mmCIF file of C-alpha atoms and ligand atoms in Angstrom:
data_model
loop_
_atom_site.group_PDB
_atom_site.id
_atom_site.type_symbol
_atom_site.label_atom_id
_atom_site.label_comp_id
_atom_site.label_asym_id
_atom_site.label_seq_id
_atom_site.Cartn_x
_atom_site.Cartn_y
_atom_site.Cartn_z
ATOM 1 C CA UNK T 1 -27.496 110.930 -61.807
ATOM 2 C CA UNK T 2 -25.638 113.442 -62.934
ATOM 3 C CA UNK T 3 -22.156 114.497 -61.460
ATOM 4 C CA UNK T 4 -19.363 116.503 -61.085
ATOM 5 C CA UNK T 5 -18.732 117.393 -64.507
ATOM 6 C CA UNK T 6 -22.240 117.389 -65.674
ATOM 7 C CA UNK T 7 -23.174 120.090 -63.196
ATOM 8 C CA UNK T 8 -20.044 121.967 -63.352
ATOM 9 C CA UNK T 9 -20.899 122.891 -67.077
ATOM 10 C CA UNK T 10 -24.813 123.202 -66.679
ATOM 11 C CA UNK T 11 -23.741 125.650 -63.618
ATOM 12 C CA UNK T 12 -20.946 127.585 -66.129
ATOM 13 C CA UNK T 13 -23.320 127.762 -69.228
ATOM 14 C CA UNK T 14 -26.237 128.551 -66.734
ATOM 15 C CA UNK T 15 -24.046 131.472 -65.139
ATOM 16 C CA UNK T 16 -23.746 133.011 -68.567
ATOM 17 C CA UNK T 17 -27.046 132.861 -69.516
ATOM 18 C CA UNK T 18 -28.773 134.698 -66.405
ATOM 19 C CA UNK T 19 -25.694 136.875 -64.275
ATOM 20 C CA UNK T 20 -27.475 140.203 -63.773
ATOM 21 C CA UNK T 21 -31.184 139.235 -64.561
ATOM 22 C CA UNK T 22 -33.333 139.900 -62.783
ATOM 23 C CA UNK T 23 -36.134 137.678 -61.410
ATOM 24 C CA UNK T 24 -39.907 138.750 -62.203
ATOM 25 C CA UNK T 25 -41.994 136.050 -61.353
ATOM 26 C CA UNK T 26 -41.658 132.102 -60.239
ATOM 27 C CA UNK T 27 -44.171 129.468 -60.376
ATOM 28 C CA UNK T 28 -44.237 126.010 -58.432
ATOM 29 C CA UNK T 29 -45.614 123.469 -60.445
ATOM 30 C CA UNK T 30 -44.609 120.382 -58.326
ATOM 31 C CA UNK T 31 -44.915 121.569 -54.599
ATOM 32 C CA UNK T 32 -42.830 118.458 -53.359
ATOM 33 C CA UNK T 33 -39.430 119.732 -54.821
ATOM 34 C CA UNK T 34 -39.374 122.570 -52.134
ATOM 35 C CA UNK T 35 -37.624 121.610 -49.631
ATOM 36 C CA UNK T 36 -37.621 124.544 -47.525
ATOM 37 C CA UNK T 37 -40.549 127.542 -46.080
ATOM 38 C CA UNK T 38 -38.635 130.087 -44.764
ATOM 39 C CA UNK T 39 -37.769 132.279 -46.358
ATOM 40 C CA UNK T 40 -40.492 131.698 -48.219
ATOM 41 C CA UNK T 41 -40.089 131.032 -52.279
ATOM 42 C CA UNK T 42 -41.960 134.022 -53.593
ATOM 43 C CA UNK T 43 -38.882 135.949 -51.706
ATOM 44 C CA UNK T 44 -36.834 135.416 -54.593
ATOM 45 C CA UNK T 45 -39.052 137.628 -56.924
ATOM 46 C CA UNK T 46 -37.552 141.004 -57.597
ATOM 47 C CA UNK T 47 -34.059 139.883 -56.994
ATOM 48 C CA UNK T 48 -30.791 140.186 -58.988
ATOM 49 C CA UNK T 49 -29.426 136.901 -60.121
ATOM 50 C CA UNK T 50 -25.506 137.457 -59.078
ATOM 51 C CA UNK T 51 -24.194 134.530 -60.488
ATOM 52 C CA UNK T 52 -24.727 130.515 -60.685
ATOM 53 C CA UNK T 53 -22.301 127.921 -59.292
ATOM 54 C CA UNK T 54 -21.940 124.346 -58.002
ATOM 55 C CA UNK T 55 -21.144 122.940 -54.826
ATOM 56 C CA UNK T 56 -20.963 119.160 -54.846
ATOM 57 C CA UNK T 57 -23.893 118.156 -57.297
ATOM 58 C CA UNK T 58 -25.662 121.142 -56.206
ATOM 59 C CA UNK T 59 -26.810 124.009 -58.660
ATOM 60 C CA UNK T 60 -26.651 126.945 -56.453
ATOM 61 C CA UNK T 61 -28.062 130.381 -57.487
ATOM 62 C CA UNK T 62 -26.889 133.451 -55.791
ATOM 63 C CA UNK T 63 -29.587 136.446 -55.321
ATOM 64 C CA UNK T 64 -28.817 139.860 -54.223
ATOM 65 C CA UNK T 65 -29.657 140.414 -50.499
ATOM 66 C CA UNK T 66 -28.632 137.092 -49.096
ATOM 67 C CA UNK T 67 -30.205 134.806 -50.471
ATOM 68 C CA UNK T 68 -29.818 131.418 -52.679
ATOM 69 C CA UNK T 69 -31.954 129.390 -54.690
ATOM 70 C CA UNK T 70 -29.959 125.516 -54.333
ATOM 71 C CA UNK T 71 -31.441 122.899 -56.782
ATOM 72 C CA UNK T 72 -30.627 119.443 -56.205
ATOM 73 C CA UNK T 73 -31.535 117.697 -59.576
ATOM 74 C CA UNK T 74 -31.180 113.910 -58.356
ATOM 75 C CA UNK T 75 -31.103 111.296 -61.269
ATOM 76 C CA UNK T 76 -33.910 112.915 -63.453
ATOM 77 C CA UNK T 77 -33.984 116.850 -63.234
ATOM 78 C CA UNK T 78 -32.946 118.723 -65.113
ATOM 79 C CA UNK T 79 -32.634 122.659 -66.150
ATOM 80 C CA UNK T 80 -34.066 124.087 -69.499
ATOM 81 C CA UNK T 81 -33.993 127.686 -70.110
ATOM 82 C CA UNK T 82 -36.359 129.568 -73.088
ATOM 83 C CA UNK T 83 -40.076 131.186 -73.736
ATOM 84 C CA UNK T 84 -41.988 130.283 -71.025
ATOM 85 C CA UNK T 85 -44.341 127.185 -70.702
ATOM 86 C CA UNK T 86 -47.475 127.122 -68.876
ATOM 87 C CA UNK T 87 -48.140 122.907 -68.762
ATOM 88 C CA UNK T 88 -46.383 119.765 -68.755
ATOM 89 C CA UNK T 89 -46.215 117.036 -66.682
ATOM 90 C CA UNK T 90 -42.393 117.539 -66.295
ATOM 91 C CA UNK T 91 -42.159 120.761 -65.007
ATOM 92 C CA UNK T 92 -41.190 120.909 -62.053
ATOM 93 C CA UNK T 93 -40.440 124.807 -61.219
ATOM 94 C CA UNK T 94 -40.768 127.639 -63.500
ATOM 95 C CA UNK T 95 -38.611 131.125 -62.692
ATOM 96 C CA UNK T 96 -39.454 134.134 -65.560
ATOM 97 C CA UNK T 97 -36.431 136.848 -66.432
ATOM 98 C CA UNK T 98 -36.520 140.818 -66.658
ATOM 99 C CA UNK T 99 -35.786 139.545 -70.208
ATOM 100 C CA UNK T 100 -38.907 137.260 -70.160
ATOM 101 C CA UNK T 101 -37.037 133.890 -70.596
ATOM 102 C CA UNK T 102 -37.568 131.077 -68.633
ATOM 103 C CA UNK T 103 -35.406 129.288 -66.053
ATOM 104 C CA UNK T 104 -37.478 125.472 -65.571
ATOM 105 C CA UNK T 105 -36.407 122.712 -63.330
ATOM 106 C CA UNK T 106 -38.074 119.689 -65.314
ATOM 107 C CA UNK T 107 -38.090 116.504 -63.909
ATOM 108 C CA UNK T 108 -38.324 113.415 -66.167
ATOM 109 C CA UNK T 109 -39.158 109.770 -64.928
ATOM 110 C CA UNK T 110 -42.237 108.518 -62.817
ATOM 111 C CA UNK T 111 -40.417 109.172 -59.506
ATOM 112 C CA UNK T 112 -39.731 112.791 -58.502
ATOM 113 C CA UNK T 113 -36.785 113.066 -56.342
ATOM 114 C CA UNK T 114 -35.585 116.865 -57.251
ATOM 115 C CA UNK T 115 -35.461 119.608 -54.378
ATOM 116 C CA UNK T 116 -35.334 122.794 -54.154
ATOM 117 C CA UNK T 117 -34.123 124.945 -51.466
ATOM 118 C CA UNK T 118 -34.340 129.013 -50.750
ATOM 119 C CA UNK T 119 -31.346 129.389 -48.265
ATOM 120 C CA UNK T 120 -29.633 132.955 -46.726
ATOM 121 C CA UNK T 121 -26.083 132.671 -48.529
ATOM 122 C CA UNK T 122 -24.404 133.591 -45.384
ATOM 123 C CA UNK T 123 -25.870 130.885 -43.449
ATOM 124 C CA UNK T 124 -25.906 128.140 -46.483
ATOM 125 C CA UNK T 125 -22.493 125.588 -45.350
ATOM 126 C CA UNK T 126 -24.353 125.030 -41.778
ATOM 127 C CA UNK T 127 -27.836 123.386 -43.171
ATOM 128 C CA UNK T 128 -29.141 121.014 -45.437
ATOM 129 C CA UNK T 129 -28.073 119.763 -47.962
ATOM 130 C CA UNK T 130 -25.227 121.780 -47.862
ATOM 131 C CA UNK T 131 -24.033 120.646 -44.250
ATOM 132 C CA UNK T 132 -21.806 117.532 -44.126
ATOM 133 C CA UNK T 133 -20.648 117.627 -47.756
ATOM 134 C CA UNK T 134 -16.857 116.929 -47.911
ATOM 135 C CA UNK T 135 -13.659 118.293 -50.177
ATOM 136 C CA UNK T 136 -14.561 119.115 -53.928
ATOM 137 C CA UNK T 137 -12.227 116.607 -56.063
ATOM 138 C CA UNK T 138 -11.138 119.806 -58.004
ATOM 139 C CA UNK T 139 -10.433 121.809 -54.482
ATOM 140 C CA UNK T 140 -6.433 122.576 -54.557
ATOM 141 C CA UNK T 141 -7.183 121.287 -50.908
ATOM 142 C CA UNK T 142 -8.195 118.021 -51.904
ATOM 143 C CA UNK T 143 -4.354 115.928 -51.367
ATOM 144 C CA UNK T 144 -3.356 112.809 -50.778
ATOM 145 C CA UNK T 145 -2.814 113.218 -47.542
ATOM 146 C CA UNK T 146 -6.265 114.288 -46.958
ATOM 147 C CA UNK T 147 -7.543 111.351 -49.200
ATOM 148 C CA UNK T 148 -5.380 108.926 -46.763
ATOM 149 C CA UNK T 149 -7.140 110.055 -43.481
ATOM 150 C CA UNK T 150 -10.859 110.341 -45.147
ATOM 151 C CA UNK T 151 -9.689 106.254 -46.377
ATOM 152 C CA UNK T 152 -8.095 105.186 -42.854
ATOM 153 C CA UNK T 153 -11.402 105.866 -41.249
ATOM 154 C CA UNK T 154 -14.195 103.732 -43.796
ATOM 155 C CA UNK T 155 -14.623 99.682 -43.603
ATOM 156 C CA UNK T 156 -16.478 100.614 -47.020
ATOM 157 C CA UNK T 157 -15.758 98.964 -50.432
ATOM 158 C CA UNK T 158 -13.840 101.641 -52.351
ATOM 159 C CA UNK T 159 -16.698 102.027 -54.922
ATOM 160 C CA UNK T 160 -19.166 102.840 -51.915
ATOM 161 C CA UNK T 161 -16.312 104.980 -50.811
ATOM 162 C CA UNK T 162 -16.143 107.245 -53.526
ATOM 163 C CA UNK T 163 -20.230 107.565 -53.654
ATOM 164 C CA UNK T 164 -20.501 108.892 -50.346
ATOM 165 C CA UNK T 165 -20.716 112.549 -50.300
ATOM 166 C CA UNK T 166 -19.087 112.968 -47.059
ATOM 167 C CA UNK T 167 -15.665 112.683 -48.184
ATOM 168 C CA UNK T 168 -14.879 113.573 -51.432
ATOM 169 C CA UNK T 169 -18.194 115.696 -52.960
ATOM 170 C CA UNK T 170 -19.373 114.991 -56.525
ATOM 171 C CA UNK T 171 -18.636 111.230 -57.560
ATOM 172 C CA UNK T 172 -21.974 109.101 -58.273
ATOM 173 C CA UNK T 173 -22.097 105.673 -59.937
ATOM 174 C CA UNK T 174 -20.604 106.344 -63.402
ATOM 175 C CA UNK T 175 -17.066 108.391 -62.451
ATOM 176 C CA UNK T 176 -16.643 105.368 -59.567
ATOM 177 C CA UNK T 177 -16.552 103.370 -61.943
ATOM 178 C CA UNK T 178 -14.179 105.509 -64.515
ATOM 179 C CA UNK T 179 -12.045 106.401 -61.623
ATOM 180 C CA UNK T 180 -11.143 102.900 -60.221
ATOM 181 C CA UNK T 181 -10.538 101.914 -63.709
ATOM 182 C CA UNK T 182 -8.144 104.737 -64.584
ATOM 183 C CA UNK T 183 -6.181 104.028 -61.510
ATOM 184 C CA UNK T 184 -6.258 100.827 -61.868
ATOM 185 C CA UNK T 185 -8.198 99.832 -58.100
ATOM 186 C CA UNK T 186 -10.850 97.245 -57.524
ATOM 187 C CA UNK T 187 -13.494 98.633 -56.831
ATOM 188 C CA UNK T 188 -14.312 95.631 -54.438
ATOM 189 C CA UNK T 189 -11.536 96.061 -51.919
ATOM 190 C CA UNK T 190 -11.878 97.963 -48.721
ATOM 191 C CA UNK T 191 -11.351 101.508 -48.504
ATOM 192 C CA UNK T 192 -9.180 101.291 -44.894
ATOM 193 C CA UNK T 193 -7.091 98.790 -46.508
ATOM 194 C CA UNK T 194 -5.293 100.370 -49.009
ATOM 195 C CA UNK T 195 -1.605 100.952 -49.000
ATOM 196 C CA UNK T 196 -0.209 104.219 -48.927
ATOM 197 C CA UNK T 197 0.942 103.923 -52.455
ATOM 198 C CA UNK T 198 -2.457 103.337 -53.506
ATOM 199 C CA UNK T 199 -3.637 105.795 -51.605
ATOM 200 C CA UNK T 200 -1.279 108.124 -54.101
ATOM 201 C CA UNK T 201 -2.991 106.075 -56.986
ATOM 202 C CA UNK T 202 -6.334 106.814 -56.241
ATOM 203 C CA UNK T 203 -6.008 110.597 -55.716
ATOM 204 C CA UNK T 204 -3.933 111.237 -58.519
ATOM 205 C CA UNK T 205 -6.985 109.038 -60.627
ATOM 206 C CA UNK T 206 -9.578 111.029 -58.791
ATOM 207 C CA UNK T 207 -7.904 114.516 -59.977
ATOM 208 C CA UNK T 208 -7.478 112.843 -63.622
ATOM 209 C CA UNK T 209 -10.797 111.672 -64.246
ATOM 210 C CA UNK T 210 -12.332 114.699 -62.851
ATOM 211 C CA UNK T 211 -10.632 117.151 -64.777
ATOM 212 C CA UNK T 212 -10.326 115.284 -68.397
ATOM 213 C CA UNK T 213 -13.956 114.266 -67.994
ATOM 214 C CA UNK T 214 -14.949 118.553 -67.512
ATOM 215 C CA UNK T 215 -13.056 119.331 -70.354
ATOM 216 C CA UNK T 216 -14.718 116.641 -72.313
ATOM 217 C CA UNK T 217 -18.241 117.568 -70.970
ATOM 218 C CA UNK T 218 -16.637 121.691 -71.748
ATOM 219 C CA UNK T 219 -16.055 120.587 -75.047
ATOM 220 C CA UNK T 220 -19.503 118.192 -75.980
ATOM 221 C CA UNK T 221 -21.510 120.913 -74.803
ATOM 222 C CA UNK T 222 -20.056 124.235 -76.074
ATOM 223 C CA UNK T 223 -22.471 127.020 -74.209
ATOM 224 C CA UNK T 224 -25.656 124.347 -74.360
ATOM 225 C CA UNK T 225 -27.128 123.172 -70.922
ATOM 226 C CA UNK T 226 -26.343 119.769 -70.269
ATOM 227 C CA UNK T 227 -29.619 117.410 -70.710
ATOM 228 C CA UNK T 228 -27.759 113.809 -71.299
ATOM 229 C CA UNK T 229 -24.627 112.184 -69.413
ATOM 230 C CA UNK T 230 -22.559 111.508 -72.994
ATOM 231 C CA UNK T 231 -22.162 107.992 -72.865
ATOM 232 C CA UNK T 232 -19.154 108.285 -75.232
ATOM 233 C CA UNK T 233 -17.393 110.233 -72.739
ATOM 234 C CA UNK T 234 -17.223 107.091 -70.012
ATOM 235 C CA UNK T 235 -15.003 104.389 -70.758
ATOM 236 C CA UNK T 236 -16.018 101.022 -68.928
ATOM 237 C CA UNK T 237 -18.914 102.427 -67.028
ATOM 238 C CA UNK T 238 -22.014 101.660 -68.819
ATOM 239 C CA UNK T 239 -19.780 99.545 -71.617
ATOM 240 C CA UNK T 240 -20.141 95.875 -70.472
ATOM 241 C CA UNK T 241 -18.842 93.836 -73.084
ATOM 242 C CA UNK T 242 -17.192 96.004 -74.438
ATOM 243 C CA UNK T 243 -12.986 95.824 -75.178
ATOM 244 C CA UNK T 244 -10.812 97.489 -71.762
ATOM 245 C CA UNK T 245 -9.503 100.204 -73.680
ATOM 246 C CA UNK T 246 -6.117 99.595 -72.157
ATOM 247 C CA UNK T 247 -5.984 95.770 -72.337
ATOM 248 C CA UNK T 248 -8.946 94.587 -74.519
ATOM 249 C CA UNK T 249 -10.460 92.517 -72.107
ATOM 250 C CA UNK T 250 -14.424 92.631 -72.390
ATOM 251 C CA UNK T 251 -15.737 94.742 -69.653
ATOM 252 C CA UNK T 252 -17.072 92.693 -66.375
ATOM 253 C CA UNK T 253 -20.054 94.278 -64.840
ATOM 254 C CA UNK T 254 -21.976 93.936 -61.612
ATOM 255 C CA UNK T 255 -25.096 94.857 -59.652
ATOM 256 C CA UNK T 256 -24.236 95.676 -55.948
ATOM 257 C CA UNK T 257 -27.204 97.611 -53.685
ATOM 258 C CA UNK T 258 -29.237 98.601 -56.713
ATOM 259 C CA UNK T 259 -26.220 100.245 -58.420
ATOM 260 C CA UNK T 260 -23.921 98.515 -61.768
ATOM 261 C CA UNK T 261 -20.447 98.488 -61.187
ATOM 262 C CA UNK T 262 -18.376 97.936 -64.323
ATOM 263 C CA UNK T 263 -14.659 97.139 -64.613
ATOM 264 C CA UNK T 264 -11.654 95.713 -66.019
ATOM 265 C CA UNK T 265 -11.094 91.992 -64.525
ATOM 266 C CA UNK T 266 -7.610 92.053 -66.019
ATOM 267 C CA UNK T 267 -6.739 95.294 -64.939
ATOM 268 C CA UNK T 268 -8.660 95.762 -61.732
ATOM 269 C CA UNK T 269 -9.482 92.325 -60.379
ATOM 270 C CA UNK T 270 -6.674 90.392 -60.420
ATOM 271 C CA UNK T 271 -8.732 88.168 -62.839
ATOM 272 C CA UNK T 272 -11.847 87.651 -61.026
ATOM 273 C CA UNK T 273 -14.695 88.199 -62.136
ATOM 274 C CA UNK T 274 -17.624 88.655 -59.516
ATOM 275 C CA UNK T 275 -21.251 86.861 -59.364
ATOM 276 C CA UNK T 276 -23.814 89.578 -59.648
ATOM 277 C CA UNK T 277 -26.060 89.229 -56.949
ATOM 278 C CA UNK T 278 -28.973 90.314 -58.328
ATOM 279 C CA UNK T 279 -28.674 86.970 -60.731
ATOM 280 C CA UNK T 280 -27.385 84.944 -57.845
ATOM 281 C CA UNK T 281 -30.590 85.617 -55.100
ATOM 282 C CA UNK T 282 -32.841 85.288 -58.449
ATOM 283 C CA UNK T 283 -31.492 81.729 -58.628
ATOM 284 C CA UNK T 284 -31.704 80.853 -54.959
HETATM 285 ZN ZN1 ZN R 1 -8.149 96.183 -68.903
#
């Protein structure tokens, strides 16, 4: 799925591309992604596009008077923007330009999990799926201290811990994973047990990760929309096998609730390496 810095670039490159437009005409091609009725989506015709930014792993688009278009793009949307296209079995939601470009949510994979939501601005924090979303990673708010209270409170693994959007917003599978590594953590260890000098750890690798990974993702994709997580741009997640590029031991990697954890036995573990479960019930 994509994350933090994924949608932080689509969001900039996005902005660019459509500030001031103005929408003539949108078309619902899958009428599962939206989410909400009122106000209804046809509202959004005839409306100046004010500007495009991200909250969490949400693509929100301001309109004049009020009112935003929020995409959540889940693990297979994605945004394309160009001449207009009337088919495809991908398309997901199609929104025309002044200009007579085309803003498409696409949606790739057999399982479509996308939403779309038209929200009043004003009114946006208090309801889904804004509501309940905790501190951005790249918030000046976002300390340690903060990080220590959100911990104290969660008998969660710290992997699980990062994942969960009501505490810090943004992390999915892949920066968990680059994040416990840079710090070095276990990712297997329980969030309310970690000492308050780890506590300083993790932030500090939280803030790291986050903002070398945007400049990375700034840098891979110039003023293109974002279509593919880089996998050069992760170091252990997605690299089993592979050297630790701090220590050169091969990369460990685990399935836990449907999601791969990779990491660093050396650096993270304490040596252990961990039975993936998947295997393990398999052999039952
Ligand atoms: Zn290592």
């Amino acid at each position: 799925m994509p994350e933090l810095p994924f949608i932080q670039v689509l969001t900039e490159n996005l902005d660019r591309g459509v500030r001031e437009r103005t929408i003539a005409r949108v078309r619902l091609h899958s009428p599962s992604l939206l989410k909400t009725f009122e106000p209804p989506l046809p509202a959004i015709q005839g409306r100046r596009i004010r500007g495009v930014r991200r909250i969490a792993k949400l693509v929100i688009v301001d309109l004049e008077g009020d009112l935003s278009l929020v995409l959540h793009l889940m693990r297979h949307g994605r945004v394309q923007i160009g001449p207009p296209r009337a088919r495809g079995k991908d398309l997901a939601l199609g929104v025309v330009l002044d200009d007579g470009r085309e803003v498409r949510v696409v949606e790739l994979g057999p399982k479509k999990r996308a939403s779309v939501y038209v929200l009043e601005t004003s009114g946006m924090a208090e309801v889904e799926p804004i509501a309940g979303l905790g501190t951005d990673p790249l918030d000046p708010g976002f300390t340690a201290e903060r990080l220590g209270a959100m911990l104290a409170g969660e008998a969660v693994q710290l992997k699980r811990f990062l994942t969960l959007q009501r505490y810090v917003t943004g992390i999915g599978n892949a920066y968990s994973d680059e994040i416990l590594w840079e710090a070095p953590l276990s990712p297997f260890v329980r969030a309310d047990r970690l000492k308050p000098a780890e506590v300083r750890t993790l932030h500090a690798a939280i803030a790291a990760t986050m903002r070398r990974a945007l400049e990375e993702h700034r840098r891979h994709f110039a003023a293109e929309l974002p279509t593919r997580e880089p996998l050069e741009l992760l170091r252990v997640h997605r690299h089993g096998g592979e050297p630790c590029p701090r220590c050169g031991t091969p990369i460990a990697e685990v399935a836990y609730a449907e999601k791969e954890t990779y990491y660093c036995p050396a650096c993270q573990t304490g040596g252990k390496v961990y039975a993936d479960r998947r295997m393990s019930r398999l052999l039952k």
